[in-house]
Short mmCIF file of C-alpha atoms in Angstrom, two decimals:
data_model
loop_
_atom_site.label_atom_id
_atom_site.label_comp_id
_atom_site.label_asym_id
_atom_site.label_seq_id
_atom_site.Cartn_x
_atom_site.Cartn_y
_atom_site.Cartn_z
CA MET A 13 23.35 44.19 32.29
CA THR A 14 22.17 40.78 33.57
CA VAL A 15 25.10 38.66 34.80
CA ASN A 16 24.94 34.96 34.50
CA SER A 17 27.70 32.96 36.00
CA GLN A 18 26.96 29.87 33.69
CA ASP A 19 27.39 32.24 30.77
CA ASP A 20 30.60 33.67 32.19
CA ALA A 21 32.09 30.22 32.73
CA LYS A 22 31.05 29.11 29.15
CA PHE A 23 32.34 32.18 27.51
CA LEU A 24 35.51 32.05 29.62
CA ALA A 25 36.10 28.41 28.72
CA TYR A 26 35.84 29.36 25.17
CA ALA A 27 38.33 32.06 25.30
CA VAL A 28 40.67 29.54 27.04
CA GLU A 29 40.29 26.98 24.53
CA LEU A 30 40.90 29.80 21.72
CA SER A 31 44.16 30.49 23.40
CA ARG A 32 45.19 26.86 23.27
CA LYS A 33 44.05 26.27 19.66
CA LYS A 34 45.80 29.35 18.48
CA MET A 35 48.93 28.57 20.57
CA HIS A 36 49.31 24.90 19.04
CA GLU A 37 48.57 26.82 15.62
CA GLY A 38 51.66 28.84 16.32
CA THR A 39 50.01 32.24 16.17
CA GLY A 40 51.73 33.48 19.31
CA GLY A 41 51.47 33.22 23.16
CA PRO A 42 48.93 31.39 25.02
CA PHE A 43 46.21 34.08 25.02
CA GLY A 44 42.74 34.39 23.94
CA ALA A 45 39.69 36.81 24.36
CA VAL A 46 36.19 36.75 23.23
CA ILE A 47 33.81 39.70 23.28
CA VAL A 48 29.98 39.06 23.96
CA ARG A 49 27.00 41.14 24.02
CA ASP A 50 23.38 40.00 24.85
CA GLY A 51 24.65 36.38 24.72
CA LYS A 52 26.05 36.69 21.35
CA ILE A 53 29.86 36.39 20.36
CA LEU A 54 30.73 39.75 18.67
CA ALA A 55 34.38 38.83 18.10
CA GLU A 56 37.30 36.81 19.01
CA GLY A 57 41.02 37.63 19.46
CA TRP A 58 44.15 35.79 20.05
CA ASN A 59 47.82 36.80 20.47
CA GLU A 60 49.39 37.35 17.03
CA VAL A 61 52.23 39.45 17.92
CA THR A 62 54.87 37.06 16.51
CA THR A 63 53.09 36.21 13.44
CA SER A 64 52.00 39.79 12.57
CA ASN A 65 55.22 41.38 13.87
CA ASP A 66 52.95 43.70 16.00
CA PRO A 67 53.57 44.16 19.52
CA THR A 68 50.14 45.45 20.16
CA ALA A 69 48.35 42.46 18.64
CA HIS A 70 47.42 41.01 21.90
CA ALA A 71 44.31 38.84 22.21
CA GLU A 72 42.20 41.48 23.88
CA VAL A 73 43.26 44.40 21.39
CA SER A 74 42.55 41.90 18.44
CA ALA A 75 39.10 41.05 19.63
CA ILE A 76 38.29 44.77 20.49
CA ARG A 77 39.45 45.78 16.99
CA ARG A 78 37.35 43.05 15.34
CA ALA A 79 34.32 43.63 17.59
CA CYS A 80 34.27 47.54 16.66
CA THR A 81 34.56 46.45 13.19
CA ALA A 82 31.66 44.05 13.44
CA VAL A 83 29.53 46.57 15.23
CA GLY A 84 30.45 49.62 13.20
CA ASN A 85 31.32 51.55 16.23
CA PHE A 86 34.22 52.39 18.51
CA SER A 87 32.14 51.73 21.65
CA LEU A 88 31.41 48.28 22.95
CA LYS A 89 29.01 49.34 25.66
CA GLY A 90 26.90 46.57 26.96
CA ALA A 91 29.44 43.84 26.15
CA THR A 92 31.90 41.78 28.23
CA ILE A 93 35.35 40.73 27.22
CA TYR A 94 36.47 37.18 28.33
CA SER A 95 40.07 36.98 28.37
CA SER A 96 42.16 33.73 29.24
CA CYS A 97 44.50 35.89 31.12
CA GLU A 98 44.46 39.08 33.30
CA PRO A 99 45.15 41.87 30.64
CA CYS A 100 48.51 43.60 30.42
CA PRO A 101 48.27 47.27 31.01
CA MET A 102 47.93 48.10 27.42
CA CYS A 103 44.92 45.69 26.95
CA LEU A 104 43.37 46.86 30.19
CA ALA A 105 43.51 50.45 28.82
CA SER A 106 42.00 49.24 25.67
CA VAL A 107 39.33 47.57 27.58
CA TYR A 108 38.41 51.08 29.18
CA TRP A 109 38.72 52.94 25.96
CA ALA A 110 36.35 50.53 24.13
CA ARG A 111 33.83 51.10 27.06
CA LEU A 112 33.16 47.50 27.62
CA ASP A 113 30.98 46.93 30.69
CA ARG A 114 32.77 43.94 32.18
CA LEU A 115 36.07 41.99 32.15
CA VAL A 116 36.22 38.24 33.10
CA PHE A 117 39.52 36.55 33.16
CA ALA A 118 41.12 33.16 34.14
CA ASN A 119 44.79 33.19 34.61
CA SER A 120 46.50 36.15 36.74
CA ARG A 121 48.98 38.19 35.72
CA ASP A 122 51.27 36.65 38.38
CA GLN A 123 50.70 33.08 36.58
CA ALA A 124 51.53 34.98 33.26
CA ALA A 125 54.78 36.22 34.76
CA ALA A 126 55.72 32.77 35.96
CA ILE A 127 55.78 31.51 32.26
CA GLY A 128 57.82 34.47 30.80
CA PHE A 129 55.03 37.19 30.19
CA ASP A 130 55.89 39.60 32.96
CA ASP A 131 54.29 42.85 32.67
CA ALA A 132 54.91 44.14 36.26
CA ALA A 133 57.63 46.67 34.99
CA ILE A 134 55.06 48.32 32.55
CA TYR A 135 52.46 48.55 35.46
CA GLU A 136 55.16 50.27 37.49
CA GLU A 137 56.19 52.57 34.73
CA VAL A 138 52.71 53.92 34.06
CA GLY A 139 52.52 55.31 37.60
CA LYS A 140 55.93 56.95 37.71
CA PRO A 141 56.43 60.61 36.72
CA ILE A 142 57.76 61.22 33.23
CA SER A 143 61.25 62.10 34.62
CA ASP A 144 61.55 58.65 36.46
CA ARG A 145 60.46 56.54 33.56
CA SER A 146 63.06 54.05 32.06
CA ILE A 147 62.53 55.39 28.45
CA PRO A 148 63.80 58.81 28.28
CA THR A 149 60.78 61.07 27.64
CA LEU A 150 60.67 64.80 26.73
CA HIS A 151 57.75 66.99 27.12
CA LEU A 152 58.02 69.68 24.40
CA PRO A 153 55.02 71.81 24.29
CA LEU A 154 54.33 73.49 20.81
CA PRO A 155 52.03 76.29 20.34
CA ASP A 156 50.69 74.47 16.94
CA ALA A 157 50.06 71.38 19.01
CA GLU A 158 47.94 73.37 21.49
CA ALA A 159 46.27 75.30 18.68
CA VAL A 160 45.02 71.82 17.20
CA PHE A 161 43.34 71.05 20.72
CA GLN A 162 41.83 74.43 20.61
CA GLU A 163 40.40 73.75 17.14
CA TRP A 164 39.02 70.48 18.18
CA THR A 165 37.01 72.20 21.10
CA LEU A 166 35.45 74.31 18.48
CA LYS A 167 34.81 71.73 15.91
CA GLU A 168 31.05 71.34 15.28
CA ASP A 169 31.03 68.03 13.49
CA LYS A 170 33.39 66.10 16.02
CA VAL A 171 32.43 62.67 17.16
CA PRO A 172 33.25 62.89 21.02
CA TYR A 173 34.83 59.72 22.46
#
């Protein structure tokens, strides 16, 4: 993958402008994201949490969903995601699951925290042992659940991801 700083600046500015536009349209918070492969925009996303009543409808997740639909694949290898802000833990995990090659962002998570979008507690929770998390969590192993995993390992027509 060839990295071009002029392209990075151009597509990042586009993501920022998208965040501004959608914020002023009232779709949600001030966040935008654009996914680009081979110099072409595959999809854009913006924060739609409050308009869709979906707490997972962050800009990056929305862009990833649209890009995967556009290319007909769950993998976005070879693509870069440009985000107006450093992704939250959910969005960062989504970037990895989508197998994006690069992430370029403008505002930092500290800047987001300063305007009321503080995800530090979530970053901290992820690293804690289950017993120490703020949401009570119970690990209740079931033989049937393990059996499903065993069936997956034997499934000949599975699509690994």
